[in-house]
PDB file of C-alpha atoms in Angstrom:
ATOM      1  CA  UNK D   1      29.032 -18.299  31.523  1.00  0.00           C
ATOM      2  CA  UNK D   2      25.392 -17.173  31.046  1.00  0.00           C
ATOM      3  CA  UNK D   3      26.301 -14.188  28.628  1.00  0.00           C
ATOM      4  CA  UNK D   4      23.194 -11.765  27.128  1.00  0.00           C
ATOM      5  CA  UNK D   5      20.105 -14.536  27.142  1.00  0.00           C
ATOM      6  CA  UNK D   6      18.705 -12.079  24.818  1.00  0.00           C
ATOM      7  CA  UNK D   7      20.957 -12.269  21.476  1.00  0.00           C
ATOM      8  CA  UNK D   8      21.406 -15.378  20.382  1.00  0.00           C
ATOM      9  CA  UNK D   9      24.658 -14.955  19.271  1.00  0.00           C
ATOM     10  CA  UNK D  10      25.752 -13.751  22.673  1.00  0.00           C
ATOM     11  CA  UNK D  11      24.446 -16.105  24.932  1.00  0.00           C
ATOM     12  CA  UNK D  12      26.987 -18.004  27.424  1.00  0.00           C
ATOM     13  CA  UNK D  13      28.150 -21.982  28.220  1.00  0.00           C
ATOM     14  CA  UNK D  14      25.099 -22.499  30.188  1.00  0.00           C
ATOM     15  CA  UNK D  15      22.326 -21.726  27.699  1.00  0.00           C
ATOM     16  CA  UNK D  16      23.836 -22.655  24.926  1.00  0.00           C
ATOM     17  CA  UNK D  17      24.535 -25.917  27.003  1.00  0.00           C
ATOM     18  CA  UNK D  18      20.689 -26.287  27.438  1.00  0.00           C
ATOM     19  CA  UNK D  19      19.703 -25.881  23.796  1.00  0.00           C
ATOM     20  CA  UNK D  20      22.070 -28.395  23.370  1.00  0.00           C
ATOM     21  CA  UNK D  21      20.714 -30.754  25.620  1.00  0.00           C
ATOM     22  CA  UNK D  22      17.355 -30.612  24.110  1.00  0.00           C
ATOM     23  CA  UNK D  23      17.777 -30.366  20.738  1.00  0.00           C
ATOM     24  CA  UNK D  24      19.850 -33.695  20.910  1.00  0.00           C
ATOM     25  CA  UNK D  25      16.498 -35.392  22.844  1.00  0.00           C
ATOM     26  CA  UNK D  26      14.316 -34.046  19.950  1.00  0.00           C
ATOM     27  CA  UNK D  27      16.094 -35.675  17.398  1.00  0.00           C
ATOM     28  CA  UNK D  28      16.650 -39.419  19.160  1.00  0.00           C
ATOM     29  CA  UNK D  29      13.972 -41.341  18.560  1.00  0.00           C
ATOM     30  CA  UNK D  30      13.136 -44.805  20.383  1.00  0.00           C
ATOM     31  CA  UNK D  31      14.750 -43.851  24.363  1.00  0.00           C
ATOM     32  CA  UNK D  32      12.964 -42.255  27.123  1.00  0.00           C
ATOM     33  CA  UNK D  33      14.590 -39.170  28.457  1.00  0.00           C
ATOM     34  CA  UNK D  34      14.236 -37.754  32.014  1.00  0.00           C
ATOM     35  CA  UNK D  35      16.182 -34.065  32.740  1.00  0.00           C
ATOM     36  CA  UNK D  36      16.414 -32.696  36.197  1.00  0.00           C
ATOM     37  CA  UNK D  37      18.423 -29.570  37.668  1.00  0.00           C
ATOM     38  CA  UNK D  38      19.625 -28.292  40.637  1.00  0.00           C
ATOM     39  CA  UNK D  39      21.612 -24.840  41.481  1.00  0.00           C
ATOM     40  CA  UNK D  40      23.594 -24.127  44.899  1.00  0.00           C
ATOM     41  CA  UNK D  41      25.595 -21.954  46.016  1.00  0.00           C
ATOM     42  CA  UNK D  42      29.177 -22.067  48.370  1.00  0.00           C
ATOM     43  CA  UNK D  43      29.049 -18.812  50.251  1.00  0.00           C
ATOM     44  CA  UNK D  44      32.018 -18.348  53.226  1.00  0.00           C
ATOM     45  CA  UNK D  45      32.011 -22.245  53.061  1.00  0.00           C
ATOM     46  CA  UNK D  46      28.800 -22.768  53.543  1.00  0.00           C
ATOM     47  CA  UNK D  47      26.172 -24.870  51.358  1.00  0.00           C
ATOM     48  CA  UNK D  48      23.459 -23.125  50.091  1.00  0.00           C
ATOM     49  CA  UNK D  49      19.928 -24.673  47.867  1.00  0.00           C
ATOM     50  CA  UNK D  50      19.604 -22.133  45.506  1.00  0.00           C
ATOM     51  CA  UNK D  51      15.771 -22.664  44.165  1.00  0.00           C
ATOM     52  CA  UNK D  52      14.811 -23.358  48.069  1.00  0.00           C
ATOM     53  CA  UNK D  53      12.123 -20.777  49.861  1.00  0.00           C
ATOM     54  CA  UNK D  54      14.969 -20.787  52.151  1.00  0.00           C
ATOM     55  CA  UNK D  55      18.018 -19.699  50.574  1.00  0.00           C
ATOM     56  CA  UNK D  56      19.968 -19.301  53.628  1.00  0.00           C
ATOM     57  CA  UNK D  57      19.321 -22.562  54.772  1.00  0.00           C
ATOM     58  CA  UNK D  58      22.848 -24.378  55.225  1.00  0.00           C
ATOM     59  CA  UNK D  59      23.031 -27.983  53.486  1.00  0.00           C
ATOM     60  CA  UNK D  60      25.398 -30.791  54.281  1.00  0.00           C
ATOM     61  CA  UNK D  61      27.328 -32.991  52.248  1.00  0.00           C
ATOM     62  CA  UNK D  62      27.082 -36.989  51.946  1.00  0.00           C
ATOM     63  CA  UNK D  63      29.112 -39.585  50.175  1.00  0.00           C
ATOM     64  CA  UNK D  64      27.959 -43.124  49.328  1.00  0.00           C
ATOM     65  CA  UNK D  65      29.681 -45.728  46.217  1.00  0.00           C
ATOM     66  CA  UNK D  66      26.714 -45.397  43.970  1.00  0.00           C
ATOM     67  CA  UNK D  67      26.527 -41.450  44.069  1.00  0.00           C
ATOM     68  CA  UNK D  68      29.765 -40.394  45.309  1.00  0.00           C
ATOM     69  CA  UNK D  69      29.579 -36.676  46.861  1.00  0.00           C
ATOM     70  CA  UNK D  70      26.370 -35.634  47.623  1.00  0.00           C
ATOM     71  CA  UNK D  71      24.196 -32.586  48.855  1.00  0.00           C
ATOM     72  CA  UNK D  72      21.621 -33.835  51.024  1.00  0.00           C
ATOM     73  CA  UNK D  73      18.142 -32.699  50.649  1.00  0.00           C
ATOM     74  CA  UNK D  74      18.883 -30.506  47.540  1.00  0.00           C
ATOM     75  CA  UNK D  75      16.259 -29.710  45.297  1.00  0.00           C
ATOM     76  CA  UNK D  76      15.880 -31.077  42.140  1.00  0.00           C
ATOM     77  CA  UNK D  77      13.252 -30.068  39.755  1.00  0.00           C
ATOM     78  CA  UNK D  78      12.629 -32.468  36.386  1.00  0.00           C
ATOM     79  CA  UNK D  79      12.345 -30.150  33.209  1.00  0.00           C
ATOM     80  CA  UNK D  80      11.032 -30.851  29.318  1.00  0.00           C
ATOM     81  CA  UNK D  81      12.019 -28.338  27.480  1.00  0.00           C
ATOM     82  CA  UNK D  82      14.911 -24.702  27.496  1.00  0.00           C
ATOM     83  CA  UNK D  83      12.117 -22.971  28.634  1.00  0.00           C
ATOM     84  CA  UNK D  84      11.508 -24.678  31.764  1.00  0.00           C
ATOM     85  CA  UNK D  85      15.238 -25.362  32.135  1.00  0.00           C
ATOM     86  CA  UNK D  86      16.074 -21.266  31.562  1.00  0.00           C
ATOM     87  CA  UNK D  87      12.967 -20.529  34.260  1.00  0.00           C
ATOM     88  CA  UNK D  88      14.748 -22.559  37.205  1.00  0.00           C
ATOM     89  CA  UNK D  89      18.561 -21.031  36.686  1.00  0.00           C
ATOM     90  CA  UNK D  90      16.954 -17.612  36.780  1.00  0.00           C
ATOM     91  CA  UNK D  91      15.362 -18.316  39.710  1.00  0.00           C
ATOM     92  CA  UNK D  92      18.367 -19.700  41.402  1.00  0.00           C
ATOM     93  CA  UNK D  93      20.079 -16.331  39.823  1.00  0.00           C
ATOM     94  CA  UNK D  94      17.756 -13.769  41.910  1.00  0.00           C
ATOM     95  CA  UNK D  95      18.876 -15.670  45.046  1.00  0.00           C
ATOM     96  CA  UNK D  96      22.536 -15.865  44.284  1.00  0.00           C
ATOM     97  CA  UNK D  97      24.971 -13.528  46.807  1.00  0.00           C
ATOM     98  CA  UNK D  98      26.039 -10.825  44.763  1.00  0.00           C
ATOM     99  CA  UNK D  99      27.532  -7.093  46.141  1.00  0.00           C
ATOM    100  CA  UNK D 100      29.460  -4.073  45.103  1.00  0.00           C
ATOM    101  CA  UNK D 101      32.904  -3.772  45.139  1.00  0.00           C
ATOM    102  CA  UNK D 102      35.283  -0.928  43.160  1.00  0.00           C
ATOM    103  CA  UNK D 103      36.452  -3.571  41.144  1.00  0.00           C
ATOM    104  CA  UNK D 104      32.333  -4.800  40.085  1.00  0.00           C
ATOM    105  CA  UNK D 105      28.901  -3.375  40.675  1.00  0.00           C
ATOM    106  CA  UNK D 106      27.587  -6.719  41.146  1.00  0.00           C
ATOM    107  CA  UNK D 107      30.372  -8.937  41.950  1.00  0.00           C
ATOM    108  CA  UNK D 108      29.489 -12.667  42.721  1.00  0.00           C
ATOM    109  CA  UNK D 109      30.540 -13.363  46.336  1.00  0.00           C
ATOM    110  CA  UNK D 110      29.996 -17.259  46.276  1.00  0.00           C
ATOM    111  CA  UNK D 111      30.430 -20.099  43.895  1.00  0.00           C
ATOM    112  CA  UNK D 112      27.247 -21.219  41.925  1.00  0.00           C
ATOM    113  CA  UNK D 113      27.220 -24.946  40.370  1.00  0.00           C
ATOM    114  CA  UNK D 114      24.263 -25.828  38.059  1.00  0.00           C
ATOM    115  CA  UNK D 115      23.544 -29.444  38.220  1.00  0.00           C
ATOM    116  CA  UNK D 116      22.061 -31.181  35.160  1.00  0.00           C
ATOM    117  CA  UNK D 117      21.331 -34.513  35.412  1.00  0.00           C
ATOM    118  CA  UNK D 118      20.557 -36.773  32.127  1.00  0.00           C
ATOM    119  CA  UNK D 119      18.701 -39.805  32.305  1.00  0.00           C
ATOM    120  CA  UNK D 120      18.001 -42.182  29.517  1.00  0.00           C
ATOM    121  CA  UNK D 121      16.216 -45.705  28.959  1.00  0.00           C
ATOM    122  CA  UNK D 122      16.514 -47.822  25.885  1.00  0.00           C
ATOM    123  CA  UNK D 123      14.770 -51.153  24.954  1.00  0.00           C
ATOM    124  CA  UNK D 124      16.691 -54.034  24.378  1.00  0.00           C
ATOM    125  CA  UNK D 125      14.646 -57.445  23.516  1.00  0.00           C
ATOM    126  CA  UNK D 126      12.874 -57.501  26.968  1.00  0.00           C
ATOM    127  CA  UNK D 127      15.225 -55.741  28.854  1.00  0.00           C
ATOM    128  CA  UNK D 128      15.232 -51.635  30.025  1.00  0.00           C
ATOM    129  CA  UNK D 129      19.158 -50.526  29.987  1.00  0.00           C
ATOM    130  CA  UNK D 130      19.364 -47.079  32.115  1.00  0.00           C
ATOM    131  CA  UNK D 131      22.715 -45.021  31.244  1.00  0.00           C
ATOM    132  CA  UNK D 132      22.931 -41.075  33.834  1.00  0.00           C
ATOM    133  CA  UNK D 133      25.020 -38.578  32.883  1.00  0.00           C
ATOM    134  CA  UNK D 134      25.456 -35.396  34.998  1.00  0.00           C
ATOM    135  CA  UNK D 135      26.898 -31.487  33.897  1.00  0.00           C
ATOM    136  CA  UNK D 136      28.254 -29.730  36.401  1.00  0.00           C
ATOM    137  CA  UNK D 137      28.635 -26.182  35.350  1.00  0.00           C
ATOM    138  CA  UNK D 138      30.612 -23.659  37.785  1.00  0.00           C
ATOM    139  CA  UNK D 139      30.655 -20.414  38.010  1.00  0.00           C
ATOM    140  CA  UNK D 140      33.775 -19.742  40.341  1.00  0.00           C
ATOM    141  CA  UNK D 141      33.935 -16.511  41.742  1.00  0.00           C
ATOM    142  CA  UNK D 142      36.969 -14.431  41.176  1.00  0.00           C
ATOM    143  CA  UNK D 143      40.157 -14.327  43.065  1.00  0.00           C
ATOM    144  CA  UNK D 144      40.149 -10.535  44.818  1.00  0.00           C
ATOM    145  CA  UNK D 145      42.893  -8.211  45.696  1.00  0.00           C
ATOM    146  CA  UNK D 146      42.104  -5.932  49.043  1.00  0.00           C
ATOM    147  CA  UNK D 147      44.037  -3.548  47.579  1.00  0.00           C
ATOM    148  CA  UNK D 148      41.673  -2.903  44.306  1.00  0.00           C
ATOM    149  CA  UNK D 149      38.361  -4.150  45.625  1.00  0.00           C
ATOM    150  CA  UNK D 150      38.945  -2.108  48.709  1.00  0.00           C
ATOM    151  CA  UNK D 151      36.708  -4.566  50.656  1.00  0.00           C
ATOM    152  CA  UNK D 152      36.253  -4.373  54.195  1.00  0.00           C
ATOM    153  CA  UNK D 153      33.689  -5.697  56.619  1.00  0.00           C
ATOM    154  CA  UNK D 154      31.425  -8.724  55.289  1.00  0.00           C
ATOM    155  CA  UNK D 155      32.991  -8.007  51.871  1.00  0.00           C
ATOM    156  CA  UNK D 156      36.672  -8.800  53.282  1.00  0.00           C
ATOM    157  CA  UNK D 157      35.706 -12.066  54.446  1.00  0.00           C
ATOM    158  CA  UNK D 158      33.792 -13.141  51.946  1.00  0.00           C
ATOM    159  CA  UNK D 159      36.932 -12.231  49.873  1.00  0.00           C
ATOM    160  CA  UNK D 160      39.083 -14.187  52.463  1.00  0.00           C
ATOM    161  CA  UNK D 161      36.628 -17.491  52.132  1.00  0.00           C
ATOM    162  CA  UNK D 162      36.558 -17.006  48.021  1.00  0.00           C
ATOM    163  CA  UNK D 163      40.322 -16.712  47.740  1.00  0.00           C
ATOM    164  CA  UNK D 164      41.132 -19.743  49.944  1.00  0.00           C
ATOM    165  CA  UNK D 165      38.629 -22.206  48.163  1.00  0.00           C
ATOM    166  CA  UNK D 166      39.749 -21.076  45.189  1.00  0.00           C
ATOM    167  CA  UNK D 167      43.788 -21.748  46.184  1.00  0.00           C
ATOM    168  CA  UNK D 168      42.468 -25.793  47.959  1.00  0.00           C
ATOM    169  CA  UNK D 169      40.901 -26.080  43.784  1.00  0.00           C
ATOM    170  CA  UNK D 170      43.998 -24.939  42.378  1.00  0.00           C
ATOM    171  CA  UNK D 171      46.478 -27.682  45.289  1.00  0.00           C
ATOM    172  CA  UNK D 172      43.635 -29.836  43.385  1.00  0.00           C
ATOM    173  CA  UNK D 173      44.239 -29.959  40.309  1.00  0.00           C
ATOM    174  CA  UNK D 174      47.975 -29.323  40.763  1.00  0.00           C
ATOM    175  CA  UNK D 175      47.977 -32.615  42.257  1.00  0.00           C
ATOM    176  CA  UNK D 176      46.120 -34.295  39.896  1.00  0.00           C
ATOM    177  CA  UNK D 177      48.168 -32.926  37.279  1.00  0.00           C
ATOM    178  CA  UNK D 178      51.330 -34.701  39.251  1.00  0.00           C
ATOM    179  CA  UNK D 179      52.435 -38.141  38.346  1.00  0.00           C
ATOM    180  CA  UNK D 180      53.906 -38.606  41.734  1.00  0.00           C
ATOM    181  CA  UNK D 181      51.019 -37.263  43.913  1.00  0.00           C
ATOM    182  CA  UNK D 182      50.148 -39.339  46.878  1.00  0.00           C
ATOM    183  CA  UNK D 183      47.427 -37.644  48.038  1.00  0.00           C
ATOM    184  CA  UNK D 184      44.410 -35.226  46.664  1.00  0.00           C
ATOM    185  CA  UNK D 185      43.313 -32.787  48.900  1.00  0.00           C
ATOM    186  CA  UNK D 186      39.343 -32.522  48.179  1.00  0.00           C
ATOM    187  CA  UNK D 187      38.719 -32.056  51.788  1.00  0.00           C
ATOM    188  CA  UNK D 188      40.057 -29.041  52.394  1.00  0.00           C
ATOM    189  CA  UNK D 189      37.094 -27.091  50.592  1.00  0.00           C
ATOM    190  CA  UNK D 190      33.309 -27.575  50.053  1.00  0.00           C
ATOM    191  CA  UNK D 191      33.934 -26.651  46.537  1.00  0.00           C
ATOM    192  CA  UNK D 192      36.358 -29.095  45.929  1.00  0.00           C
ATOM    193  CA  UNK D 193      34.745 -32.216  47.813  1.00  0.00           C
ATOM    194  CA  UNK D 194      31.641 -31.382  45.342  1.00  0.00           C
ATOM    195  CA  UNK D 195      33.836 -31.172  42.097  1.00  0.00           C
ATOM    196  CA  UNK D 196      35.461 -34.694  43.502  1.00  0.00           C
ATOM    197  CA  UNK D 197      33.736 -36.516  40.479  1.00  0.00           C
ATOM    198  CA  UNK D 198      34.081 -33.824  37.945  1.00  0.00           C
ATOM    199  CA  UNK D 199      37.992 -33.146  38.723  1.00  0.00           C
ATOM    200  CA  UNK D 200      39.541 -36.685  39.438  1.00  0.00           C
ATOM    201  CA  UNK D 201      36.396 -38.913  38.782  1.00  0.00           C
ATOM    202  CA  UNK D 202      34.402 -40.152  36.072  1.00  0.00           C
ATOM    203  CA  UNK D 203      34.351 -37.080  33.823  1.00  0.00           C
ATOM    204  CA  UNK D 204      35.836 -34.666  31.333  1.00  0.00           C
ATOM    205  CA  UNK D 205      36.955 -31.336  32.873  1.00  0.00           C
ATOM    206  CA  UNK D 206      36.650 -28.350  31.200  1.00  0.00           C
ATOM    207  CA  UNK D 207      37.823 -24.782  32.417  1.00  0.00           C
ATOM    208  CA  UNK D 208      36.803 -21.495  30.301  1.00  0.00           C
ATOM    209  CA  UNK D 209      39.084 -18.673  31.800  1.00  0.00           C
ATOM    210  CA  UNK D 210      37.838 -15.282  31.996  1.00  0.00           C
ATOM    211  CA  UNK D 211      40.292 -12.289  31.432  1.00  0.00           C
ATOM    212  CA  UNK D 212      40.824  -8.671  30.092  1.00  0.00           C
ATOM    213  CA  UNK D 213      42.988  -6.736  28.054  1.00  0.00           C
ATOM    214  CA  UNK D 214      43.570  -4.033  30.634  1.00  0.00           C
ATOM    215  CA  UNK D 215      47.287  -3.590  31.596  1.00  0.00           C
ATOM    216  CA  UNK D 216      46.245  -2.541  34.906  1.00  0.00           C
ATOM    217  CA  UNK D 217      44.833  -6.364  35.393  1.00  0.00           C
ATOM    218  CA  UNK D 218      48.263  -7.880  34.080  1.00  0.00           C
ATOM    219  CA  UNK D 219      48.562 -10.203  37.290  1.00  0.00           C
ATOM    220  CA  UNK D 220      45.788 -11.497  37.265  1.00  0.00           C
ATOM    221  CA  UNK D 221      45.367 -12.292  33.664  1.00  0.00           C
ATOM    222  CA  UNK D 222      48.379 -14.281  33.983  1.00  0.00           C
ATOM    223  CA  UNK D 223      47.438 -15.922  37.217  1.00  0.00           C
ATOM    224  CA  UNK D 224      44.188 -17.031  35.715  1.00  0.00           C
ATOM    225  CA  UNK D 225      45.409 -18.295  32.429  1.00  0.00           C
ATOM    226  CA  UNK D 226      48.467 -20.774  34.568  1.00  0.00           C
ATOM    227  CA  UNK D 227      45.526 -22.011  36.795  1.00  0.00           C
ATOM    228  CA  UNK D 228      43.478 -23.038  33.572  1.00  0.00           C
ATOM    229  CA  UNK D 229      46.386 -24.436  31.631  1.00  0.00           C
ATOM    230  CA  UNK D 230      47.007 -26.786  35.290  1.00  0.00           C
ATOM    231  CA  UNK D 231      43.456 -27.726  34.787  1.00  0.00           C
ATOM    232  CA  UNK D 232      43.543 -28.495  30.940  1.00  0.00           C
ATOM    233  CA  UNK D 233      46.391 -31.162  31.656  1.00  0.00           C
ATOM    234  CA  UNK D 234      43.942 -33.414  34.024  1.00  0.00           C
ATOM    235  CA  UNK D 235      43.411 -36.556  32.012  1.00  0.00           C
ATOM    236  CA  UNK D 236      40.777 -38.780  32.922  1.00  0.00           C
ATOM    237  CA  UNK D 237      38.927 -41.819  31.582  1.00  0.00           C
ATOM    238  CA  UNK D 238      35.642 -41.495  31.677  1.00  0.00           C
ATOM    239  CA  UNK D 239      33.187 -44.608  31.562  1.00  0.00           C
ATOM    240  CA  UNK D 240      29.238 -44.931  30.626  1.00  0.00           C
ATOM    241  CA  UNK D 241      27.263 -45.026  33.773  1.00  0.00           C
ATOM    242  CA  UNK D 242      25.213 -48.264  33.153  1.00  0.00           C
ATOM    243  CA  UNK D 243      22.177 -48.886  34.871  1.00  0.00           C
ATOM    244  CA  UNK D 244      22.807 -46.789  38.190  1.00  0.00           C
ATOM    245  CA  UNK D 245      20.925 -48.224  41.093  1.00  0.00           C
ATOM    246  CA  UNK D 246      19.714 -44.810  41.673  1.00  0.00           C
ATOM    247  CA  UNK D 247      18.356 -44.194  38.763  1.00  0.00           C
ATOM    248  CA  UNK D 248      15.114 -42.141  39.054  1.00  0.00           C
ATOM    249  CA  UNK D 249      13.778 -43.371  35.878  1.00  0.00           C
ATOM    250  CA  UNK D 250      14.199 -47.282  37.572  1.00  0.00           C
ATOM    251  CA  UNK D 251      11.968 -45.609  40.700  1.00  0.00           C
ATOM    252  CA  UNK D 252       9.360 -44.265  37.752  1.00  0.00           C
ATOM    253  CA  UNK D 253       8.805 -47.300  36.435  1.00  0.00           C
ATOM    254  CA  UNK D 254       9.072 -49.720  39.355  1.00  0.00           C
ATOM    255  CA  UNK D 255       5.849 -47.706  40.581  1.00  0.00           C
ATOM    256  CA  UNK D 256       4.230 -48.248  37.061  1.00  0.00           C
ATOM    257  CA  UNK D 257       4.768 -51.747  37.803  1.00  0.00           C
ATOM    258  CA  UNK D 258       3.821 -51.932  40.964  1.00  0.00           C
ATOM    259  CA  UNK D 259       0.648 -49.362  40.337  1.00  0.00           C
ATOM    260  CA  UNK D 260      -0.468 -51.742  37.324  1.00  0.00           C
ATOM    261  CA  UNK D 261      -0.275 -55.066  39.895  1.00  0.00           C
ATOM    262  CA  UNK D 262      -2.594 -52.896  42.011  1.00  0.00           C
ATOM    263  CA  UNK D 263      -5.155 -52.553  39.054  1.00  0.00           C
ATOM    264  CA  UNK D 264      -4.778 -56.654  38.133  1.00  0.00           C
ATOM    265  CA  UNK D 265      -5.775 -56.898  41.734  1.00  0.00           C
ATOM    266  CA  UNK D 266      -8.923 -55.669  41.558  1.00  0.00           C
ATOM    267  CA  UNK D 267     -10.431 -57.128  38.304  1.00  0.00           C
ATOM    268  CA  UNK D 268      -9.124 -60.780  39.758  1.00  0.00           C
ATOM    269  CA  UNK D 269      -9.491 -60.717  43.466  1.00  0.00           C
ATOM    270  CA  UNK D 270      -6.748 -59.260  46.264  1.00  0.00           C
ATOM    271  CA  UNK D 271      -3.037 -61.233  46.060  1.00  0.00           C
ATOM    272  CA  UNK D 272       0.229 -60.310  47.425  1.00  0.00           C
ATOM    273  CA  UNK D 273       2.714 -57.864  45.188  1.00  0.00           C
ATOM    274  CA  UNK D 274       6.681 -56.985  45.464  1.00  0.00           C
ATOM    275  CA  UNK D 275       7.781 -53.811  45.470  1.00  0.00           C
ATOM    276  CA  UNK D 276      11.079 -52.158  45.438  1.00  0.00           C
ATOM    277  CA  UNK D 277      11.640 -49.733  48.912  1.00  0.00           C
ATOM    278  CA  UNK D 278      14.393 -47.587  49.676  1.00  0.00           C
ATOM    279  CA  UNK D 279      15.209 -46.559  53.362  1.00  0.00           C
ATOM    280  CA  UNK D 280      17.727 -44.775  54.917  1.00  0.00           C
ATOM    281  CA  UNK D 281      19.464 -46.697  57.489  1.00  0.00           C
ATOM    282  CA  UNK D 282      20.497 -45.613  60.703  1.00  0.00           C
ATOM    283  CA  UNK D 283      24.342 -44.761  59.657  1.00  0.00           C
ATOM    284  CA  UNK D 284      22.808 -42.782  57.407  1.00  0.00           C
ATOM    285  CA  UNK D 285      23.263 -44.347  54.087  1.00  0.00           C
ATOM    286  CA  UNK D 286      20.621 -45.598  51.432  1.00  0.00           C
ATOM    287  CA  UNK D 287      19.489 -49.180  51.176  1.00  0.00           C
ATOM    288  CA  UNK D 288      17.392 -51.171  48.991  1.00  0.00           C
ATOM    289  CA  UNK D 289      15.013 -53.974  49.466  1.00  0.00           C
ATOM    290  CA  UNK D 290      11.657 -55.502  48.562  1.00  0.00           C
ATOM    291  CA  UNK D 291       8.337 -55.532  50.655  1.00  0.00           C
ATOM    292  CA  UNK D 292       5.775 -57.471  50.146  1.00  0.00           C
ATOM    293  CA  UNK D 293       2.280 -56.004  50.277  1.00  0.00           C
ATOM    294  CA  UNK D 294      -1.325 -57.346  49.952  1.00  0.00           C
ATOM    295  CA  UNK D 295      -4.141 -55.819  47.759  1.00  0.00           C
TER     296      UNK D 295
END
């Protein structure tokens, strides 16, 4: 996924990703572009905030309409350039749980998701139309047999929590894959109530399946290459997120707005200005209302 950062022909998905990103905002002309990321980690089931001070802090999941599945309190940093971008995924990488095992010197023992969330705003006549995108790029830990890992202790069960979120993703997308299906299990895993959107939702799915050439891996190369084929036959219809209510880019420039009424104010006298709050209410989901305040 993240390959050798320092040959450009060898770098992964997730940088090349990045260049991507930015080179495309370079070269539009006319829209407003705000970039943010994220990075977390599932480890034994539990929610982790990669670029917190706390990385073993656990984090809890939320669902609303306008956002879907959530991570509350997650950190999200805005970034203007690769460089900035490159600077927060490395940081998240130094506090990512990695150990030894016979099979890997540094074998990840969670799943890491890198969240990279577009925002754009384009004029038209008088009106600002906001359109958010978001990539979610996984790095799934491998499936692990006891018997050539040779894990034991804290590297068993991390093994044991790996291999069964990985086998709720694969009931997944098997079931999304089914024209009869009734019912899709997301709950059964962490990792699969965040991927809700990018599975089943409003997305394109993509899976890039890492094997070898080694007979002595036979298994599991074929293993791995059924589970991605299952995933490449997920068909959604994905449609342009159109001015999201929670837009940051709305919050930016309501505040302009509301900041330049302040500034009226006090070359013409004090008056009474509108502004836009959001509140969380006391079942826990977001609302949004205006307050009137004098100046």
């Amino acid at each position: 996924m993240q390959g050798n950062a320092t040959v450009q022909e060898q770098k992964g998905v997730i940088p090349n990703s990045f260049q991507q990103i930015f080179e495309h905002i370079k070269q539009t002309k006319g829209i407003q572009y705000l970039v943010r990321a994220s990075y977390l980690e599932i480890y034994q089931e539990e929610i982790r905030d990669l670029l917190s001070k706390d990385s073993k802090k656990r984090y809890e999941l939320k669902e609303n309409a306008d956002s879907g599945v959530t991570v509350k309190d997650l950190s999200s940093f805005v970034v203007k350039s690769v460089k900035e971008i490159e600077h927060v995924m490395n940081v998240g990488n130094t506090n990512r749980a990695t150990a030894y095992t016979d099979m890997n010197e540094r074998s990840s023992r969670s799943h890491a998701i890198f969240i990279t969330t577009i925002e754009c705003c384009e004029t038209m006549g008088t009106e600002n139309h906001i359109r958010v995108g978001k990539l979610n790029m996984v790095d799934l830990a491998g499936s692990e047999r006891q018997s050539k890992t040779h894990a034991s202790g804290e590297r068993f069960r991390e093994a044991t929590k790996i291999n069964l979120s990985l086998s709720a993703l694969g009931n997944v997308i098997h079931a999304l894959v089914e024209d009869n299906a009734q019912h899709i299990p997301y709950r059964d895993s962490k990792l699969t109530r965040l991927l809700q959107d990018s599975l089943g939702g409003n997305s394109r799915t993509v899976m890039v399946a890492n094997i070898g050439p080694a007979d002595y891996n036979y298994d599991e190369t074929i293993t791995t290459l059924r589970y991605a084929n299952r995933a490449k036959n997920i068909k959604n219809r994905p449609k342009i997120n159109e001015d999201p209510k929670d837009a940051l880019l709305r919050q930016f420039q309501s505040e302009i707005q509301r900041l330049k009424q302040i500034l009226e104010s006090k070359t013409q006298g004090g008056h009474t200005i509108k502004k836009r709050v959001r509140r969380v209410s006391d079942n826990g989901e977001e609302e949004e209302f205006e307050e009137e305040e004098t100046v």
